XYZ file of C-alpha atoms in Angstrom:
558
model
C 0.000 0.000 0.000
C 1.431 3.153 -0.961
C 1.647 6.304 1.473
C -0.471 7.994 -0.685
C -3.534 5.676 0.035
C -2.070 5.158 3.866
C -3.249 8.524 4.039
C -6.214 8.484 2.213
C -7.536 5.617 4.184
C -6.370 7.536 7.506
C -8.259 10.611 6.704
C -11.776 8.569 5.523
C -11.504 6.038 8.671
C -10.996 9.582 11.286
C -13.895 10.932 9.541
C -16.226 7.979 10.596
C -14.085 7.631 13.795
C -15.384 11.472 14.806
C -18.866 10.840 14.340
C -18.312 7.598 16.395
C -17.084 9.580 19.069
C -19.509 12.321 18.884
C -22.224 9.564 19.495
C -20.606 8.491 22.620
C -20.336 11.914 24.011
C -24.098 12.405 23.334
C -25.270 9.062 24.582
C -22.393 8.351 27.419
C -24.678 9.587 30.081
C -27.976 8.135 28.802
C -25.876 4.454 28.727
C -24.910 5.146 32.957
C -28.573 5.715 33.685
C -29.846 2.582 31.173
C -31.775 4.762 29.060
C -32.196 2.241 26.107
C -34.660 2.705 23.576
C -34.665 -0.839 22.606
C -36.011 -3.418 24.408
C -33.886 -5.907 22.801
C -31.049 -4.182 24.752
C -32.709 -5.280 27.653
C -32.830 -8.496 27.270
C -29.264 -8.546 26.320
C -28.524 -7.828 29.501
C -30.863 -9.721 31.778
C -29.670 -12.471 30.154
C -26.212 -12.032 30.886
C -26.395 -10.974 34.054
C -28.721 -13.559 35.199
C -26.852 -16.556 33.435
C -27.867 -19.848 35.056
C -24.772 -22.102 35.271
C -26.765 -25.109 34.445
C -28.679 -24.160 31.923
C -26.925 -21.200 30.259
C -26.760 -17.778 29.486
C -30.058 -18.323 27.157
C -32.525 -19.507 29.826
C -34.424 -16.560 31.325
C -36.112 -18.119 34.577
C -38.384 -14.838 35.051
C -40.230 -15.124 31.410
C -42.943 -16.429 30.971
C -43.814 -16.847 34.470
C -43.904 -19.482 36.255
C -42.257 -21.358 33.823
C -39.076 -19.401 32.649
C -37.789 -20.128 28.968
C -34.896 -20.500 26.551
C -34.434 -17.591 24.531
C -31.538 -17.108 21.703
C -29.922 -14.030 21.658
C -26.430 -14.370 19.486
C -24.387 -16.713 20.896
C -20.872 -15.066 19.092
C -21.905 -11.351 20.097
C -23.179 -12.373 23.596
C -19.402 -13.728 24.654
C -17.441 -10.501 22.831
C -20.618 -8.384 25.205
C -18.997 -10.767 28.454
C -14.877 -10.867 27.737
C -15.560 -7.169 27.055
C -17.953 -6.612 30.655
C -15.140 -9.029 32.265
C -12.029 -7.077 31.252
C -13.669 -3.378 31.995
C -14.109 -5.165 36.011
C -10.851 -5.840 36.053
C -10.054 -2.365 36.092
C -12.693 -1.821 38.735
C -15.844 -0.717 37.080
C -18.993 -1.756 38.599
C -20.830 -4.971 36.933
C -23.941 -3.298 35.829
C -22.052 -0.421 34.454
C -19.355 -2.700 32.781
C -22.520 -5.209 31.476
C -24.039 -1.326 29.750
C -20.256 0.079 28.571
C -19.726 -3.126 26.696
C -22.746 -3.499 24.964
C -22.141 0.274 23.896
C -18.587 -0.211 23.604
C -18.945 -2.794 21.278
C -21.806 -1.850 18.936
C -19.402 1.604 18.298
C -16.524 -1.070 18.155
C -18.339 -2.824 15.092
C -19.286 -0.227 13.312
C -15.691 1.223 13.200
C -14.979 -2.301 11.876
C -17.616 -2.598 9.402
C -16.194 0.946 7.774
C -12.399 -0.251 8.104
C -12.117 -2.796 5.064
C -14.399 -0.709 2.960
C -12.614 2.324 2.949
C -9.096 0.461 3.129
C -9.885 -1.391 0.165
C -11.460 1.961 -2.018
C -8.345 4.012 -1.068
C -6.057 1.321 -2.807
C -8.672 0.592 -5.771
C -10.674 3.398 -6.259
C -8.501 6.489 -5.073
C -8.702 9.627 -3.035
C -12.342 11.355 -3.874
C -14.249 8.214 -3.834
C -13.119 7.057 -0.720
C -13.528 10.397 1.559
C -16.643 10.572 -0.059
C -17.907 7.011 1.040
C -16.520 8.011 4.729
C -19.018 10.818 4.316
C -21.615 8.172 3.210
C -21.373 5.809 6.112
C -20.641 9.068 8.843
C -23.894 10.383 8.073
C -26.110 7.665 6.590
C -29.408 8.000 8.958
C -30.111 3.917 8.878
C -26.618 3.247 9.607
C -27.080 4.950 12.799
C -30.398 3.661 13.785
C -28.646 0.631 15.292
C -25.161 2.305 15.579
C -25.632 3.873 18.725
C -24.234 3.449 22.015
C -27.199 2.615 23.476
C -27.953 0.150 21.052
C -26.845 -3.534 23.133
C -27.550 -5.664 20.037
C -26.120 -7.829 17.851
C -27.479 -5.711 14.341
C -24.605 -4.131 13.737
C -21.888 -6.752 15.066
C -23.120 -8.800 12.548
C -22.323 -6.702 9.869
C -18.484 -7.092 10.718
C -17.867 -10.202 9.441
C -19.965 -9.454 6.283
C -17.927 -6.238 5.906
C -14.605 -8.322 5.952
C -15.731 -10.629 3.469
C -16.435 -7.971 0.689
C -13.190 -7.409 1.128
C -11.976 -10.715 0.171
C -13.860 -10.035 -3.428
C -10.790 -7.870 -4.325
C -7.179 -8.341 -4.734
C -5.033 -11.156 -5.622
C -7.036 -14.152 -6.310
C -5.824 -17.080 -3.709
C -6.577 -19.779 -1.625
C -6.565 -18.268 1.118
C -8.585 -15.535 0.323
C -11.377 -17.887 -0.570
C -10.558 -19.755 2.728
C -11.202 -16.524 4.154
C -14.069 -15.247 2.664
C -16.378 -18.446 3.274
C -15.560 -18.099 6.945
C -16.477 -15.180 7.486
C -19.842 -15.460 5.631
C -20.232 -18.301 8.080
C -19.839 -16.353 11.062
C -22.064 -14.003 9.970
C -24.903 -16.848 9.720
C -24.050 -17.951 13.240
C -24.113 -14.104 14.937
C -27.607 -13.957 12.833
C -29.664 -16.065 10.171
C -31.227 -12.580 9.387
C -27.740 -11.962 7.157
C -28.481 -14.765 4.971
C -29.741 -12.943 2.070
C -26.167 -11.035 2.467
C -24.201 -14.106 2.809
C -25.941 -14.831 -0.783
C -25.588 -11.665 -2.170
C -21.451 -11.726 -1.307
C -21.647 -15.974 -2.741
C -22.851 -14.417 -6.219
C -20.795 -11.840 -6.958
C -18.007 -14.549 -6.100
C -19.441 -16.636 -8.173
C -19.864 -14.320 -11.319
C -16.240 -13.410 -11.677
C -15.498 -17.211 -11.725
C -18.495 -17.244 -14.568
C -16.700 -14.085 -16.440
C -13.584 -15.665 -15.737
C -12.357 -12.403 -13.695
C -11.031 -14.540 -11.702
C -9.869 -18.211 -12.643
C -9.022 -19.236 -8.976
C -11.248 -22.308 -7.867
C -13.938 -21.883 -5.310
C -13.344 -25.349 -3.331
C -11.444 -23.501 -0.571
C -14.795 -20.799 -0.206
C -16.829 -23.695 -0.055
C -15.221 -25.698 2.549
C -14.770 -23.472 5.130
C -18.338 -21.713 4.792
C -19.339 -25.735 5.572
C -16.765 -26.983 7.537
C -17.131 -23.259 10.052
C -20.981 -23.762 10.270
C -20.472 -27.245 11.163
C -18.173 -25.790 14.100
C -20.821 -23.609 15.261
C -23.698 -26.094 15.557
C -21.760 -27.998 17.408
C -20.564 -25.059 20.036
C -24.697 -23.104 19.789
C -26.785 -25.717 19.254
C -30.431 -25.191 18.979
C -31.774 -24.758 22.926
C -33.754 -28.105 24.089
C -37.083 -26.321 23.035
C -36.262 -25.644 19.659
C -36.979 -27.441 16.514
C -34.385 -28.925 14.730
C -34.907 -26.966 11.382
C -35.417 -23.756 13.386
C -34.469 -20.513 11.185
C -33.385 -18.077 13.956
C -30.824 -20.324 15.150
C -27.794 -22.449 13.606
C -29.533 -25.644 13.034
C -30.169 -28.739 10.520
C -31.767 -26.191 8.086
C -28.547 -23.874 7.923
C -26.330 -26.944 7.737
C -28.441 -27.932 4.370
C -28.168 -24.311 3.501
C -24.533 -24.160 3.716
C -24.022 -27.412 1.520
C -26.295 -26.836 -0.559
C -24.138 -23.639 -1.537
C -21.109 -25.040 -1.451
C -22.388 -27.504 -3.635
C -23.332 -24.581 -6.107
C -20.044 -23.175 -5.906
C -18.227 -26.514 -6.861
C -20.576 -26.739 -9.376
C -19.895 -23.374 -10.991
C -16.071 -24.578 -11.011
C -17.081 -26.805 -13.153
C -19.390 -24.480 -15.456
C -16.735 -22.012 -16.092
C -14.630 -24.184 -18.269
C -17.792 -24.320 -20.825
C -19.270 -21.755 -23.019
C -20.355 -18.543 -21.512
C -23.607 -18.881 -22.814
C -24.213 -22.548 -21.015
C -22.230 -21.480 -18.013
C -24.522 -18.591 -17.582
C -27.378 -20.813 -18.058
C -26.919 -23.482 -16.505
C -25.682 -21.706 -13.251
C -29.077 -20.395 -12.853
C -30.942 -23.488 -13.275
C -29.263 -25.109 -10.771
C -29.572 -22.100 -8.075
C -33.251 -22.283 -8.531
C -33.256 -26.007 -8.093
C -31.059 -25.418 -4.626
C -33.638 -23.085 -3.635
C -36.395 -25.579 -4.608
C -34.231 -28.140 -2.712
C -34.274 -26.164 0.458
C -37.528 -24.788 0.594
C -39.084 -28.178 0.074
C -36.852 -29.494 3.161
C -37.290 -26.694 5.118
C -40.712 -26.881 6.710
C -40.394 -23.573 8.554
C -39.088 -21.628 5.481
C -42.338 -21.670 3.423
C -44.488 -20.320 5.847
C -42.300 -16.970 6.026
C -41.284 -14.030 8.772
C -44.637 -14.480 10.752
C -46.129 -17.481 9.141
C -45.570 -19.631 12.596
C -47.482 -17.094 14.318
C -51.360 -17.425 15.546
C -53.412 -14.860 13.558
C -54.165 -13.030 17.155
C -50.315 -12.053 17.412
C -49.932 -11.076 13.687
C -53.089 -8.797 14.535
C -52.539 -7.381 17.849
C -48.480 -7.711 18.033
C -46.219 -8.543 15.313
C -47.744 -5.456 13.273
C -46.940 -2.563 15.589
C -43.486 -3.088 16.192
C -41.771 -0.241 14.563
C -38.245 -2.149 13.112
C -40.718 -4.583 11.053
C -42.667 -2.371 9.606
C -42.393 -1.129 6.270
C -41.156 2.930 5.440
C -44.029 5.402 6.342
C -42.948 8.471 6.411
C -41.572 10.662 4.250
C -38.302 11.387 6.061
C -38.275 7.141 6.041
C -37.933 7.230 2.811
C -34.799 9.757 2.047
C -33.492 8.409 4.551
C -33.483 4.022 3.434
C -33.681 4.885 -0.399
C -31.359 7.913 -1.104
C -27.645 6.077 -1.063
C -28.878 3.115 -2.470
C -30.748 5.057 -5.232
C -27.266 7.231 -6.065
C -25.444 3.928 -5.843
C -27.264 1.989 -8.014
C -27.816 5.045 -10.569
C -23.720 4.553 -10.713
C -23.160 1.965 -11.111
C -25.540 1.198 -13.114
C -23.611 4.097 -15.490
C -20.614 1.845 -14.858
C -22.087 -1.465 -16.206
C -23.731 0.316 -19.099
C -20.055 2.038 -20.187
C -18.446 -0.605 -20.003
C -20.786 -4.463 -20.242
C -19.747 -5.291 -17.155
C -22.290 -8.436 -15.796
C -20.784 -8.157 -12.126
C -21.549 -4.727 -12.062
C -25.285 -5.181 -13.018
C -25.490 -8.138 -10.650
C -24.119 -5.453 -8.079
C -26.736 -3.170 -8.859
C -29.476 -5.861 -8.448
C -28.176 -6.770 -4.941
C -28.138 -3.325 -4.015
C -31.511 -2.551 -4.937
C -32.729 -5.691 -3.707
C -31.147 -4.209 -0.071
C -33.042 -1.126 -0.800
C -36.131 -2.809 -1.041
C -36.171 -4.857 1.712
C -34.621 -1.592 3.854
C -37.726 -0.117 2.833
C -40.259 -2.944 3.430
C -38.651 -3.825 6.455
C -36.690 -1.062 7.856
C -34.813 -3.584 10.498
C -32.565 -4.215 7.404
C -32.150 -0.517 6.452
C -28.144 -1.170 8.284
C -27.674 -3.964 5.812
C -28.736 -1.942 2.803
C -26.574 0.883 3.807
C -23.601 -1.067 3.612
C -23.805 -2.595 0.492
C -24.787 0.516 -0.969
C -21.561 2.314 0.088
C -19.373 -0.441 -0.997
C -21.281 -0.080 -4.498
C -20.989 4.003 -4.205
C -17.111 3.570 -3.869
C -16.734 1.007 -6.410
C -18.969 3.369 -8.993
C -17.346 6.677 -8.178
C -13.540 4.771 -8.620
C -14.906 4.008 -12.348
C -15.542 7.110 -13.083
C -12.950 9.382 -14.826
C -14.659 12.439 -13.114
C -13.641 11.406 -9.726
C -9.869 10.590 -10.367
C -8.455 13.326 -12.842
C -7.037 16.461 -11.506
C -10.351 19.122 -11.097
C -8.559 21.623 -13.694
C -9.108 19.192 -16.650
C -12.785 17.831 -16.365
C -15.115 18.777 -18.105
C -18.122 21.165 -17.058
C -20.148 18.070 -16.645
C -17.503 16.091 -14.943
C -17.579 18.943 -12.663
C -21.607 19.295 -11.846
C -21.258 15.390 -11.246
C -18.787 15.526 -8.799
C -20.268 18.414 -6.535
C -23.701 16.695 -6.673
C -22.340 13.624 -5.522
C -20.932 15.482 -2.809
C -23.977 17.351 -2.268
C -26.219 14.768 -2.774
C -25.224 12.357 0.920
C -25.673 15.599 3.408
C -28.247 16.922 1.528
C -30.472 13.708 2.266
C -29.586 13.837 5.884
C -30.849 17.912 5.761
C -34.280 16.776 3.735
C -34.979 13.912 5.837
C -34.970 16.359 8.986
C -36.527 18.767 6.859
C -39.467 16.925 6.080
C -39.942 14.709 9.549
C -42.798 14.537 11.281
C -42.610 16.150 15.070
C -41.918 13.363 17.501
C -44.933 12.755 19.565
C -45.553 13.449 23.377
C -44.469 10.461 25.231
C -47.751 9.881 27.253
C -46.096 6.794 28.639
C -44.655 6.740 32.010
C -40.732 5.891 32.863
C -40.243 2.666 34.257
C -37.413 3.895 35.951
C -38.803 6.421 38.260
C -40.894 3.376 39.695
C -38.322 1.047 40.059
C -37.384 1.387 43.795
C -40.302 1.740 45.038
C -41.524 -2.084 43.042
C -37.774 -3.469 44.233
C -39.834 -3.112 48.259
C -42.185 -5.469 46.795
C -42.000 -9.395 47.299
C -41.238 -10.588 44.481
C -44.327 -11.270 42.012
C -45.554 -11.803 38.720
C -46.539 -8.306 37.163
C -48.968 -7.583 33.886
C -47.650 -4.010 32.332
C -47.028 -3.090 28.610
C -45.220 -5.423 26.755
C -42.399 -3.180 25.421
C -41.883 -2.523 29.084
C -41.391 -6.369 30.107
C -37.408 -6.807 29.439
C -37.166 -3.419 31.129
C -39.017 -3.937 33.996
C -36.713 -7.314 34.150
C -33.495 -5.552 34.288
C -34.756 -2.848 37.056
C -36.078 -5.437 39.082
C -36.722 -8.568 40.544
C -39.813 -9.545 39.849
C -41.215 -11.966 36.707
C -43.505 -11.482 33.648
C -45.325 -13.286 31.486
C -44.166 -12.154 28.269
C -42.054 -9.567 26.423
C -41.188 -8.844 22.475
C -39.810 -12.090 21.837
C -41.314 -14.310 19.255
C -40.742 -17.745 20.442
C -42.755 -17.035 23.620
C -45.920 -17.924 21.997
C -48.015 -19.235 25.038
C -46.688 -16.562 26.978
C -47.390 -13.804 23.954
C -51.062 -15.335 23.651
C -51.743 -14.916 27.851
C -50.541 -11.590 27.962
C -53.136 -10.420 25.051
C -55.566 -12.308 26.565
C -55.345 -10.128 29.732
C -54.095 -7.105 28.651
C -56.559 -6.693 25.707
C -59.720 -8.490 27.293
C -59.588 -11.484 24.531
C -60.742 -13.995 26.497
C -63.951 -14.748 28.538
C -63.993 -13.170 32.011
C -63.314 -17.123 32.810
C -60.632 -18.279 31.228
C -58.674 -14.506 32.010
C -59.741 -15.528 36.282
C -57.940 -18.763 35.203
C -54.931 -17.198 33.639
C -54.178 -14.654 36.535
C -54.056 -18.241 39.249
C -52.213 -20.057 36.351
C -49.452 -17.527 35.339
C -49.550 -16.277 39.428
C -50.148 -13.062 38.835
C -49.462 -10.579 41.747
C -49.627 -6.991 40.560
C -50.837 -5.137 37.565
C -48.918 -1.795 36.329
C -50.597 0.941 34.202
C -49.554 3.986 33.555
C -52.492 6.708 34.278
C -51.438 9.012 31.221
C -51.345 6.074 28.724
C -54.694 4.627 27.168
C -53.491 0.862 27.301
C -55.159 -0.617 27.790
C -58.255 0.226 27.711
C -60.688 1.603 30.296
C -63.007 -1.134 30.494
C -59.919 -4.014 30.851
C -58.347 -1.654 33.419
C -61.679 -1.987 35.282
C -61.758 -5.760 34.904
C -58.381 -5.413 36.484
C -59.000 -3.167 39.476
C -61.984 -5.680 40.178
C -59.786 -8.660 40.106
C -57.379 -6.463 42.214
C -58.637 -5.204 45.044
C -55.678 -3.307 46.931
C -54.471 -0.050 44.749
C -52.154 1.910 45.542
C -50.316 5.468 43.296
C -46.884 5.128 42.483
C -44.553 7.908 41.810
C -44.291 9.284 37.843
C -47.999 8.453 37.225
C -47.920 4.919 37.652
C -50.594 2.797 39.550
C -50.200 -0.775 40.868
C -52.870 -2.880 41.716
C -52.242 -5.902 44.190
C -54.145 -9.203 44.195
C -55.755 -9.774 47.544
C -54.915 -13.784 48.690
């Protein structure tokens, strides 16, 4: 590497670095206090902190109450979150503060990582401009950030990393090695998530097409083993928990094991192809991934019924539909903010592979806009669509003779191109405030300001909003029957029936002895639920009594 892109890549990797730190300064005091706004961050940490040694870190004993239940919450990013809590209370920070600063720590860790082999590899291949201005890109893309926060104890954007690394291993000297590489890190980024599958394939076929084009004559055998042979090592340190089927898709399991050979069976197979005619290669490459897919649909009984298809109607109704990171773009700010760097990518490079016939570019532009698309229709992806979109920005703008000849001899076009390319990624951030929406009143109350006072309790089962439940773990010691977590079904079903007044005046008597409920919590400047099931409730619950911050708990008399 020369000193010339040393530097470049020094400059574009402090520019993200900055805006890293900036976040922590804003959120540092916000991640003392616990002030998460996901409540995925706090089960991240209840889990942790309340590991069972026999069972494991995955069994939460105060879920779905009495019961308790196995949860799976990233096996790979779970044990960075602990080495990293371990090592900060070895230098004497407090548990519960160390458990917060490396959850924190790390998501701002990852996303340093996930912008490292991007830029490094666009200041070596696509020069100076094009690499400060994909910096810019990922420093202020909005989706990016959603999940890039400190205060974000996840695994959404640690599982990025890996992915990151192995776009990385697209470029270069063709090797071996590189291959080796590349398939295990796609397979670590299946084991920290199944969500990054569509990734994994996305990074698989652009491998694949420059073995097709013959870009690249080295064999893919070495890609395909390790993606196998490291997924292999995983189920057999993360198997699925006890309660889990088999062919489960949110964990490793038998499904992602047929997954992984049935890919590396595509990939030996397109060894073969490339020493035919392009036309059959091209061909007969495509048959066969559609048969693969057949293969593993057909096999796969949880695949065909898709994201909710598992679910009773009741939670698809009342549930899976209002929570915000799987719905679909609504607003108009939304939309900037998911579809403008993907839209500027894809218009490049889409310039690219028309100059100059270039299939792997086009395929490129497909998986970009396939990213968009699902960012859009699912804005939990919107990270993932971000990234590939700034890998495919940087690859564009290093094509382009605008953005690597001296600014004295371009042309007055080549000159309007390259200031609204540079216009064109803050602008989006400026429009998408522009045009938001003013956030709403919170009319719910804090859990924290309550949390003392319910710590003097004995220990119960409590009924309180759902998004509340991991929260109200963390703050305290008492049990609930369900939070947002998916697998909980029995427990997801109970809670509606309560909280919602689904069931017969019956069956919700029998539920409150069965589940051994003690308290109900509703906040008075909230309207859930509603007024009639919060009579129900203060029949059923005889003793009331105000809390502090506008809560009110209601006791059951025994």
């Amino acid at each position: 590497m020369s000193w010339s892109s040393l530097k470049t890549f020094s400059i574009a990797l402090s520019i993200v670095l900055l805006m890293l730190l900036r976040v922590a300064g804003d959120q540092a005091q916000a991640l003392q206090k616990a002030e998460l706004p996901n409540p995925d961050s706090f089960y991240k940490l209840v889990l942790l902190r309340d590991a069972d040694s026999e069972r494991g870190w995955a069994w939460s004993a105060r879920d779905n109450a009495p019961q308790g239940f196995w949860m799976h919450w990233s096996e790979p990013h779970s044990q960075v979150m602990k080495a990293i809590a371990h090592t900060l209370e070895a230098v004497s920070v407090a548990p519960e503060q160390a458990l917060l600063w490396a959850g924190g720590l790390l998501t701002l860790l990852s996303m340093a990582l996930i912008a490292w082999p991007i830029l490094w590899l666009l200041s070596r291949q696509a020069g100076t401009l094009p690499t400060l201005i994909v910096a810019i890109a990922f420093a202020t893309n909005i989706p990016l950030y959603g999940y890039g926060q400190l205060v974000q104890l996840t695994h959404h954007i640690f599982m990025l990393v890996p992915l990151a690394w192995a776009l990385l291993s697209l470029h270069g000297k063709p090797s071996y090695l590189r291959d080796a590489r590349a398939g295990a890190f796609l397979a670590l980024a299946l084991w920290i998530s199944p969500e990054t599958m569509p990734f994994v394939l996305t990074i698989s076929a652009l491998r694949a097409a420059q073995r097709l084009q013959g870009v690249s004559e080295q064999p893919l055998w070495s890609w395909a083993l390790t993606f196998i042979l490291t997924l292999l090592l995983a189920w057999q340190i993360d198997p699925p928990p006890p309660v889990y089927s088999p062919w489960t898709l949110d964990h490793l399991s038998l499904a992602w094991l047929l997954f992984a050979a049935l890919l590396g069976a595509l990939m030996l197979a397109i060894d073969a192809l490339s020493r035919s005619s392009v036309r059959i290669r091209w061909l007969a490459a495509s048959v066969l991934v559609i048969m693969a897919f057949g293969v593993w649909l057909s096999i796969v009984p949880e695949a065909r019924h898709g994201a909710m298809g598992l679910l009773p109607e009741t939670l698809r109704t009342h549930w899976w539909g209002r929570i915000h990171e799987l719905q679909p773009a609504h607003h108009a700010a939304e939309y900037i903010a998911y579809a403008a760097t993907p839209m500027l990518a894809i218009s490049l490079c889409f310039w690219v592979c028309w100059r100059q016939r270039d299939g792997w570019f086009l395929l490129l532009v497909l998986a970009v806009l396939a990213y968009a698309a699902l960012g859009l229709l699912h804005i939990r992806m919107g990270a993932a669509s971000a990234l590939i979109a700034c890998y495919a920005l940087g690859l564009a703008l290093g094509q382009l003779p605008a953005f690597q000849l001296p600014t004295a001899i371009l042309t007055r076009w080549q000159q309007a191109l390259v200031v609204m390319v540079l216009a064109a990624l803050p602008a989006q951030v400026f429009l998408a405030h522009l045009v938001d929406e003013p956030a709403v009143k919170k009319t719910s109350c804090e859990l924290a300001n309550v949390a003392t006072e319910l710590n003097q309790l004995s220990p119960g089962t409590i009924v309180l909003p759902i998004n509340l439940a991991p929260e109200l773990l963390y703050r305290t010691h008492h049990r609930v029957i369900a939070g947002n977590y998916h697998r909980n079904i029995s427990g997801l079903m109970d809670y509606f029936s309560l909280w919602l007044g689904l069931a017969s005046e019956a069956d919700r008597k029998q539920l409150l002895l069965d589940r051994e409920v003690k308290y109900a919590l509703f906040c008075q400047r909230s309207g859930e639920p509603t007024v009639s099931v919060k009579s129900w409730f203060a029949k059923q619950f005889p003793v009331q009594q105000q809390l502090s911050g506008g809560w009110n708990l209601y006791t059951v008399d025994r």
